[in-house]
CSV table of C-alpha atoms in Angstrom, one decimal:
chain,number,residue,atom,x,y,z
A,194,MET,CA,-69.7,-283.8,-13.6
A,195,SER,CA,-68.2,-287.0,-15.0
A,196,PHE,CA,-68.3,-290.3,-13.4
A,197,ILE,CA,-64.4,-290.6,-13.2
A,198,GLU,CA,-62.3,-287.6,-13.3
A,199,PHE,CA,-58.6,-287.5,-13.6
A,200,LYS,CA,-57.3,-284.2,-12.7
A,201,ASN,CA,-53.5,-283.7,-13.4
A,202,ILE,CA,-52.8,-287.1,-12.1
A,203,CYS,CA,-49.0,-288.0,-11.7
A,204,LYS,CA,-47.1,-291.1,-10.5
A,205,LYS,CA,-43.3,-291.0,-9.7
A,206,TYR,CA,-41.5,-293.8,-8.1
A,207,PRO,CA,-38.8,-293.2,-5.5
A,208,GLY,CA,-35.4,-292.8,-7.2
A,209,ALA,CA,-36.9,-292.3,-10.8
A,210,ASP,CA,-35.6,-289.4,-12.9
A,211,ARG,CA,-39.1,-288.6,-14.2
A,212,ASN,CA,-42.7,-289.4,-13.7
A,213,THR,CA,-44.1,-292.8,-14.9
A,214,VAL,CA,-47.4,-290.9,-15.4
A,215,ASP,CA,-47.2,-287.2,-16.0
A,216,GLY,CA,-50.3,-284.7,-16.2
A,217,PHE,CA,-53.0,-287.3,-16.9
A,218,ASN,CA,-56.2,-285.6,-17.5
A,219,LEU,CA,-59.4,-287.3,-18.6
A,220,ASN,CA,-63.1,-287.4,-17.9
A,221,ILE,CA,-65.0,-290.7,-18.3
A,222,GLU,CA,-68.8,-290.7,-18.5
A,223,GLU,CA,-71.1,-293.3,-16.7
A,224,LYS,CA,-71.3,-296.7,-18.7
A,225,GLU,CA,-68.5,-295.6,-21.1
A,226,PHE,CA,-66.0,-298.1,-22.2
A,227,ILE,CA,-62.5,-296.6,-22.3
A,228,ALA,CA,-59.3,-298.2,-23.4
A,229,PHE,CA,-55.9,-297.4,-22.5
A,230,VAL,CA,-53.4,-298.2,-25.1
A,231,GLY,CA,-49.6,-297.7,-25.8
A,232,PRO,CA,-46.3,-299.7,-25.9
A,233,SER,CA,-44.9,-301.4,-22.7
A,234,GLY,CA,-43.7,-298.9,-20.2
A,235,CYS,CA,-46.0,-296.0,-21.4
A,236,GLY,CA,-47.9,-295.8,-17.9
A,237,LYS,CA,-51.3,-297.4,-18.9
A,238,SER,CA,-51.3,-300.3,-16.3
A,239,THR,CA,-49.8,-297.8,-13.8
A,240,THR,CA,-52.7,-295.4,-14.3
A,241,LEU,CA,-55.1,-298.3,-14.0
A,242,ARG,CA,-53.7,-299.4,-10.8
A,243,MET,CA,-54.0,-295.8,-9.3
A,244,VAL,CA,-57.7,-296.0,-10.0
A,245,ALA,CA,-57.8,-299.4,-8.3
A,246,GLY,CA,-56.0,-298.0,-5.3
A,247,PHE,CA,-53.0,-300.3,-5.8
A,248,GLU,CA,-50.5,-297.5,-6.5
A,249,GLU,CA,-50.3,-294.2,-4.6
A,250,ILE,CA,-51.1,-291.1,-6.6
A,251,THR,CA,-48.2,-288.7,-6.3
A,252,GLY,CA,-50.0,-285.9,-7.7
A,253,GLY,CA,-53.4,-284.5,-8.7
A,254,ASP,CA,-56.9,-285.8,-7.8
A,255,LEU,CA,-58.8,-288.8,-8.7
A,256,LEU,CA,-62.7,-288.5,-8.4
A,257,ILE,CA,-65.1,-291.4,-8.6
A,258,ASP,CA,-68.8,-290.4,-8.8
A,259,GLY,CA,-68.1,-286.9,-7.4
A,260,LYS,CA,-65.8,-288.2,-4.6
A,261,LYS,CA,-62.2,-287.9,-4.1
A,262,VAL,CA,-60.5,-291.1,-3.7
A,263,ASN,CA,-56.9,-290.5,-3.5
A,264,GLU,CA,-56.8,-292.1,0.1
A,265,THR,CA,-59.7,-294.3,-0.2
A,266,ALA,CA,-58.9,-298.1,0.3
A,267,PRO,CA,-59.4,-300.2,-2.7
A,268,LYS,CA,-62.1,-302.3,-1.2
A,269,ASP,CA,-64.1,-298.9,-0.7
A,270,ARG,CA,-63.9,-297.6,-4.2
A,271,GLY,CA,-66.7,-299.5,-5.8
A,272,ILE,CA,-64.5,-301.2,-8.4
A,273,ALA,CA,-64.0,-305.0,-9.8
A,274,MET,CA,-60.8,-305.7,-11.5
A,275,VAL,CA,-59.8,-308.5,-13.9
A,276,PHE,CA,-56.1,-309.2,-14.4
A,277,GLN,CA,-53.9,-310.6,-17.0
A,278,ASN,CA,-53.1,-313.3,-14.7
A,279,TYR,CA,-56.5,-315.2,-13.9
A,280,ALA,CA,-55.3,-315.6,-10.2
A,281,LEU,CA,-58.0,-318.4,-9.8
A,282,TYR,CA,-57.8,-320.6,-6.7
A,283,PRO,CA,-56.6,-324.1,-8.0
A,284,HIS,CA,-58.3,-326.0,-5.1
A,285,MET,CA,-61.7,-324.4,-5.8
A,286,THR,CA,-64.4,-325.2,-8.3
A,287,VAL,CA,-65.6,-322.7,-10.9
A,288,GLU,CA,-68.6,-321.7,-8.7
A,289,LYS,CA,-66.5,-321.5,-5.6
A,290,ASN,CA,-64.0,-319.3,-7.3
A,291,ILE,CA,-66.8,-317.0,-8.5
A,292,ALA,CA,-68.5,-317.1,-5.0
A,293,TYR,CA,-65.2,-316.5,-3.0
A,294,GLY,CA,-65.2,-312.5,-3.0
A,295,LEU,CA,-68.9,-312.4,-2.1
A,296,LYS,CA,-68.3,-314.7,0.8
A,297,ASN,CA,-65.4,-312.3,2.1
A,298,MET,CA,-67.8,-309.4,1.7
A,299,GLY,CA,-70.3,-311.0,4.1
A,300,VAL,CA,-73.1,-311.5,1.4
A,301,PRO,CA,-75.8,-313.9,2.5
A,302,ALA,CA,-75.7,-317.4,1.1
A,303,ASP,CA,-78.9,-317.2,-0.8
A,304,GLU,CA,-77.8,-314.1,-2.5
A,305,ILE,CA,-74.6,-315.7,-3.3
A,306,GLU,CA,-76.2,-318.6,-4.9
A,307,LYS,CA,-78.4,-316.4,-7.1
A,308,LYS,CA,-75.5,-314.3,-8.2
A,309,VAL,CA,-73.3,-317.2,-9.0
A,310,ASN,CA,-76.1,-318.9,-10.9
A,311,TRP,CA,-76.6,-315.7,-12.9
A,312,ALA,CA,-72.9,-315.4,-13.6
A,313,VAL,CA,-72.4,-318.9,-14.7
A,314,ARG,CA,-75.5,-318.6,-16.9
A,315,ILE,CA,-74.4,-315.6,-18.9
A,316,LEU,CA,-70.7,-316.5,-19.2
A,317,GLY,CA,-71.7,-320.0,-20.6
A,318,LEU,CA,-70.1,-321.8,-17.8
A,319,GLU,CA,-73.0,-324.2,-16.8
A,320,GLU,CA,-71.3,-327.3,-17.8
A,321,TYR,CA,-68.1,-326.3,-16.0
A,322,ARG,CA,-69.1,-325.1,-12.7
A,323,TYR,CA,-67.8,-328.1,-10.7
A,324,ARG,CA,-64.6,-328.3,-12.4
A,325,LYS,CA,-61.3,-326.8,-11.1
A,326,PRO,CA,-59.1,-324.3,-12.9
A,327,LYS,CA,-56.6,-327.2,-14.2
A,328,ASN,CA,-59.4,-328.8,-16.0
A,329,LEU,CA,-60.6,-325.6,-18.0
A,330,SER,CA,-59.1,-323.9,-21.1
A,331,GLY,CA,-57.7,-320.4,-21.3
A,332,GLY,CA,-60.7,-318.8,-22.4
A,333,GLN,CA,-63.0,-320.7,-19.8
A,334,ARG,CA,-60.4,-319.6,-17.0
A,335,GLN,CA,-60.8,-316.0,-18.1
A,336,ARG,CA,-64.7,-316.2,-18.1
A,337,VAL,CA,-64.3,-317.6,-14.4
A,338,ALA,CA,-62.2,-314.5,-13.6
A,339,LEU,CA,-64.7,-312.3,-15.3
A,340,GLY,CA,-67.5,-314.0,-13.3
A,341,ARG,CA,-65.8,-313.3,-10.1
A,342,ALA,CA,-65.6,-309.6,-11.0
A,343,ILE,CA,-69.2,-309.1,-12.2
A,344,VAL,CA,-71.0,-310.7,-9.3
A,345,LYS,CA,-69.7,-308.0,-7.1
A,346,ASN,CA,-72.0,-305.6,-9.0
A,347,GLN,CA,-69.6,-302.8,-9.0
A,348,LYS,CA,-70.1,-299.5,-11.1
A,349,VAL,CA,-66.5,-299.6,-12.3
A,350,PHE,CA,-64.7,-302.6,-14.0
A,351,LEU,CA,-60.9,-302.3,-14.4
A,352,MET,CA,-59.2,-304.9,-17.0
A,353,ASP,CA,-55.6,-305.1,-17.2
A,354,GLU,CA,-54.6,-306.9,-20.4
A,355,PRO,CA,-57.2,-309.7,-19.7
A,356,LEU,CA,-56.8,-311.5,-23.2
A,357,SER,CA,-53.1,-311.3,-23.6
A,358,ASN,CA,-52.6,-315.0,-22.7
A,359,LEU,CA,-55.1,-316.3,-25.2
A,360,ASP,CA,-54.7,-317.5,-28.6
A,361,ALA,CA,-55.6,-315.4,-31.6
A,362,LYS,CA,-58.8,-317.0,-32.4
A,363,LEU,CA,-59.9,-317.2,-28.7
A,364,ARG,CA,-59.0,-313.3,-28.4
A,365,VAL,CA,-61.4,-312.5,-31.0
A,366,SER,CA,-64.2,-314.4,-29.4
A,367,MET,CA,-63.3,-313.1,-25.9
A,368,ARG,CA,-63.5,-309.5,-27.5
A,369,THR,CA,-66.9,-310.1,-28.4
A,370,GLU,CA,-68.1,-311.6,-25.0
A,371,ILE,CA,-66.4,-308.9,-22.9
A,372,SER,CA,-68.3,-306.2,-25.3
A,373,LYS,CA,-71.5,-308.1,-25.0
A,374,LEU,CA,-71.1,-308.3,-21.2
A,375,HIS,CA,-70.3,-304.5,-21.0
A,376,ARG,CA,-73.5,-303.6,-22.7
A,377,GLU,CA,-75.5,-305.9,-20.5
A,378,LEU,CA,-74.2,-304.7,-17.2
A,379,GLY,CA,-73.9,-301.1,-18.0
A,380,ALA,CA,-70.8,-300.6,-15.9
A,381,THR,CA,-68.1,-298.0,-16.5
A,382,THR,CA,-65.1,-299.9,-18.0
A,383,ILE,CA,-61.5,-299.1,-18.3
A,384,TYR,CA,-59.6,-301.5,-20.3
A,385,VAL,CA,-55.8,-301.7,-20.6
A,386,THR,CA,-54.3,-303.1,-23.6
A,387,HIS,CA,-51.2,-303.0,-26.0
A,388,ASP,CA,-53.2,-304.4,-28.6
A,389,GLN,CA,-54.6,-301.5,-30.8
A,390,VAL,CA,-57.0,-303.8,-32.6
A,391,GLU,CA,-58.6,-304.7,-29.2
A,392,ALA,CA,-59.2,-301.0,-28.6
A,393,MET,CA,-60.5,-300.2,-31.9
A,394,THR,CA,-63.0,-303.0,-31.9
A,395,MET,CA,-64.2,-302.7,-28.1
A,396,ALA,CA,-63.9,-299.1,-26.9
A,397,ASP,CA,-66.1,-296.0,-27.1
A,398,ARG,CA,-63.0,-294.0,-26.7
A,399,ILE,CA,-59.4,-294.6,-26.7
A,400,VAL,CA,-56.6,-292.9,-24.7
A,401,ILE,CA,-53.0,-293.3,-26.4
A,402,MET,CA,-50.1,-293.0,-24.0
A,403,LYS,CA,-46.4,-292.6,-24.7
A,404,ASP,CA,-43.8,-292.2,-21.9
A,405,GLY,CA,-46.4,-291.5,-19.4
A,406,ILE,CA,-48.1,-288.7,-21.3
A,407,VAL,CA,-51.7,-288.8,-23.1
A,408,GLN,CA,-51.0,-288.2,-26.8
A,409,GLN,CA,-54.6,-288.2,-27.7
A,410,VAL,CA,-58.2,-289.3,-26.7
A,411,GLY,CA,-60.9,-289.9,-29.1
A,412,LYS,CA,-63.3,-292.4,-30.9
A,413,PRO,CA,-61.5,-295.1,-32.8
A,414,MET,CA,-62.1,-293.8,-36.1
A,415,GLU,CA,-61.3,-290.1,-35.1
A,416,LEU,CA,-57.9,-291.3,-34.0
A,417,TYR,CA,-57.4,-293.6,-37.2
A,418,GLU,CA,-58.5,-290.7,-39.4
A,419,HIS,CA,-57.2,-287.8,-37.6
A,420,PRO,CA,-54.1,-288.5,-35.6
A,421,VAL,CA,-52.7,-285.5,-34.0
A,422,ASN,CA,-49.0,-286.7,-34.4
A,423,GLN,CA,-46.9,-289.3,-36.1
A,424,PHE,CA,-46.7,-291.5,-33.0
A,425,VAL,CA,-50.5,-291.8,-33.0
A,426,ALA,CA,-50.6,-292.2,-36.8
A,427,GLY,CA,-48.1,-295.2,-36.4
A,428,PHE,CA,-49.6,-296.8,-33.5
A,429,ILE,CA,-53.2,-297.0,-34.6
A,430,GLY,CA,-53.9,-299.2,-37.7
A,431,SER,CA,-52.6,-302.2,-39.2
A,432,PRO,CA,-50.6,-302.4,-41.3
A,433,GLN,CA,-48.9,-299.2,-40.0
A,434,MET,CA,-49.1,-296.0,-41.8
A,435,ASN,CA,-46.4,-295.4,-44.5
A,436,PHE,CA,-43.9,-292.8,-43.6
A,437,PHE,CA,-41.5,-291.0,-46.0
A,438,SER,CA,-39.0,-288.2,-45.4
A,439,VAL,CA,-39.8,-285.5,-47.9
A,440,GLU,CA,-38.9,-281.9,-48.9
A,441,VAL,CA,-41.9,-279.6,-49.7
A,442,GLU,CA,-41.1,-276.7,-52.1
A,443,GLY,CA,-44.3,-274.8,-53.1
A,444,ASN,CA,-46.9,-277.4,-54.2
A,445,THR,CA,-44.2,-279.9,-54.9
A,446,VAL,CA,-43.3,-282.9,-52.7
A,447,LYS,CA,-39.7,-284.3,-53.3
A,448,PHE,CA,-38.9,-287.7,-52.2
A,449,CYS,CA,-35.3,-288.7,-51.3
A,450,ASP,CA,-35.2,-291.1,-54.2
A,451,GLY,CA,-35.9,-288.3,-56.6
A,452,ASN,CA,-39.7,-289.0,-57.0
A,453,ARG,CA,-42.0,-286.0,-57.0
A,454,LEU,CA,-45.6,-285.3,-56.1
A,455,ALA,CA,-47.7,-282.3,-57.1
A,456,LEU,CA,-50.0,-281.4,-54.2
A,457,PRO,CA,-53.6,-280.1,-54.9
A,458,GLU,CA,-54.4,-276.6,-53.8
A,459,ASP,CA,-56.8,-277.8,-51.0
A,460,THR,CA,-53.9,-280.1,-49.6
A,461,ALA,CA,-51.3,-277.5,-50.0
A,462,LYS,CA,-53.6,-274.7,-48.2
A,463,LYS,CA,-53.8,-276.9,-45.3
A,464,LEU,CA,-50.0,-276.9,-44.8
A,465,GLY,CA,-50.5,-273.0,-44.3
A,466,GLY,CA,-47.4,-272.1,-46.3
A,467,ARG,CA,-45.0,-274.5,-44.5
A,468,GLN,CA,-41.9,-275.6,-46.6
A,469,GLY,CA,-38.8,-277.6,-46.1
A,470,ARG,CA,-38.2,-281.0,-44.5
A,471,MET,CA,-41.5,-283.0,-43.3
A,472,VAL,CA,-42.6,-286.7,-43.0
A,473,LEU,CA,-45.3,-287.5,-45.4
A,474,GLY,CA,-47.7,-290.3,-44.1
A,475,ILE,CA,-50.5,-292.3,-45.9
A,476,ARG,CA,-52.3,-295.4,-44.9
A,477,GLY,CA,-51.8,-298.5,-47.1
A,478,GLU,CA,-55.5,-298.4,-48.3
A,479,ASP,CA,-55.0,-295.0,-49.6
A,480,VAL,CA,-52.2,-296.1,-52.0
A,481,LYS,CA,-54.3,-297.2,-55.2
A,482,LEU,CA,-53.3,-299.3,-57.8
A,483,ASP,CA,-56.5,-299.8,-59.7
A,484,GLU,CA,-57.2,-298.3,-63.2
A,485,GLU,CA,-59.7,-295.7,-62.2
A,486,SER,CA,-57.6,-294.2,-59.4
A,487,ILE,CA,-54.6,-294.0,-61.5
A,488,ARG,CA,-56.5,-292.4,-64.5
A,489,GLN,CA,-58.0,-289.9,-62.1
A,490,TYR,CA,-54.5,-289.0,-60.7
A,491,GLU,CA,-52.6,-289.7,-63.9
A,492,ASN,CA,-50.2,-286.6,-63.2
A,493,ASN,CA,-49.0,-288.1,-59.9
A,494,LYS,CA,-48.6,-291.6,-61.0
A,495,LEU,CA,-45.7,-293.1,-59.3
A,496,GLU,CA,-43.8,-296.6,-59.7
A,497,ALA,CA,-41.9,-299.2,-57.7
A,498,VAL,CA,-41.1,-302.9,-57.7
A,499,THR,CA,-42.9,-305.3,-55.4
A,500,SER,CA,-40.5,-306.9,-52.8
A,501,ASP,CA,-43.1,-309.0,-50.9
A,502,THR,CA,-46.9,-309.9,-50.8
A,503,GLU,CA,-49.1,-310.9,-48.0
A,504,VAL,CA,-52.4,-312.8,-49.2
A,505,MET,CA,-54.8,-312.1,-46.3
A,506,GLY,CA,-57.8,-313.8,-48.0
A,507,ASN,CA,-60.1,-310.7,-48.0
A,508,GLU,CA,-57.4,-308.4,-49.1
A,509,ASN,CA,-53.8,-308.5,-50.1
A,510,ASN,CA,-50.8,-306.4,-48.7
A,511,LEU,CA,-48.2,-305.5,-51.3
A,512,TYR,CA,-44.9,-304.4,-50.0
A,513,PHE,CA,-42.4,-302.2,-51.9
A,514,THR,CA,-39.5,-299.8,-51.6
A,515,PHE,CA,-40.2,-296.3,-52.3
A,516,GLY,CA,-38.9,-292.8,-51.4
A,517,GLY,CA,-36.2,-294.4,-49.3
A,518,SER,CA,-38.6,-296.3,-47.2
A,519,GLN,CA,-40.3,-299.7,-47.0
A,520,ALA,CA,-44.1,-299.0,-47.9
A,521,VAL,CA,-47.2,-301.0,-48.3
A,522,ALA,CA,-50.4,-300.8,-50.2
A,523,ARG,CA,-53.5,-302.5,-49.0
A,524,VAL,CA,-55.5,-303.8,-52.0
A,525,SER,CA,-58.5,-305.8,-52.8
A,526,LYS,CA,-58.1,-309.6,-53.1
A,527,TYR,CA,-58.5,-309.2,-56.8
A,528,GLU,CA,-55.3,-307.1,-57.1
A,529,VAL,CA,-52.6,-309.6,-57.2
A,530,SER,CA,-48.8,-308.8,-57.7
A,531,GLN,CA,-45.9,-311.1,-57.6
A,532,ILE,CA,-42.5,-310.3,-56.1
A,533,GLY,CA,-40.3,-308.4,-58.6
A,534,ASP,CA,-43.5,-307.0,-60.5
A,535,ARG,CA,-43.3,-303.3,-61.4
A,536,ILE,CA,-46.4,-301.6,-60.2
A,537,SER,CA,-47.9,-298.2,-60.8
A,538,PHE,CA,-49.9,-296.5,-57.9
A,539,VAL,CA,-51.0,-293.1,-56.8
A,540,PHE,CA,-51.6,-291.7,-53.3
A,541,LEU,CA,-54.9,-290.4,-52.5
A,542,PRO,CA,-54.3,-286.5,-52.2
A,543,SER,CA,-57.1,-286.1,-49.7
A,544,LYS,CA,-55.6,-288.8,-47.2
A,545,ILE,CA,-52.1,-287.5,-47.1
A,546,HIS,CA,-50.8,-286.4,-43.8
A,547,PHE,CA,-47.7,-284.2,-43.1
A,548,PHE,CA,-46.0,-284.3,-39.8
A,549,ASP,CA,-43.1,-282.0,-38.5
A,550,ALA,CA,-39.9,-283.8,-38.8
A,551,GLU,CA,-38.8,-282.9,-35.3
A,552,THR,CA,-41.9,-282.9,-33.1
A,553,GLY,CA,-44.1,-285.2,-35.1
A,554,VAL,CA,-47.2,-282.7,-35.0
A,555,ASN,CA,-49.7,-283.5,-37.7
A,556,TYR,CA,-50.0,-280.3,-39.7
A,557,MET,CA,-53.0,-281.3,-41.3
A,558,GLU,CA,-54.8,-281.5,-38.1
A,559,GLY,CA,-54.1,-278.0,-36.8
């Protein structure tokens, strides 16, 4: 039995044409860190709020530690929640903000003091404990919000885009802090974010949603290497996977600009004899410009003109138009190209994906 079980969970708001969340099934193990990701409006926050008890479950059953909690009040579900909005009391100091929930729960004063001291210490808030929120940075306020949650010592943590209001550098450091905190506390954590980088770097498993429906569940690299459909392939990874409309005839791939690619037998075999219009997908790091790769796949050498470049420091992104689409090659920092340069490149055959042009299903993962 899993620690949290979603059994065909649905949510439909009054007057809506369709379910905001539809047929959500998932088992979460104790102490797991699960991330819900997807574009705005996909239902990830609604699902989290149903776990918290802030949204009524329209259909299905939700179980926490073996107990059905559909009708259980939020305060009795054994959860702690951290929101996108820090929601700190402006007139209270750091320590009083952290202690407030415990006081409402009737926890004895000496125990409150111990818990607050512990939270302040592990979150690095010692020097700020007597400050009020207006005198704290965004990252410090977020740590106070985390402190308020962890002192409740609940078995489930729910986090709804807690880092979205922070700048890029602070988000990176807070990701590390939250991951470390999760390991130390051992609580089961559900983390909602629209940022796939956050999900990839923090979560044990990721749930990708679209239009209220779960598209795929898996470990970060499973989703990256083996997406079940074009949506997942395009959502996970930065820069986004390259997509090209193609025609497959036998072992030959025809691009709309006249370029051709010969498929090796093992790749063609995975297609299972499928022919016709498809979408070819390949990640930027699998578009190779180095001499060794071009020599190895000489028969499939392709050419294009660089239209833009991004120098990232540790790597370069080279953009070019090919096969009727804008494409990107993710290359080493030593492979430099200028706008207008003609480049030669190859696609690594083993890394090519083929998606159904209508449904988006990945034929290579069947």
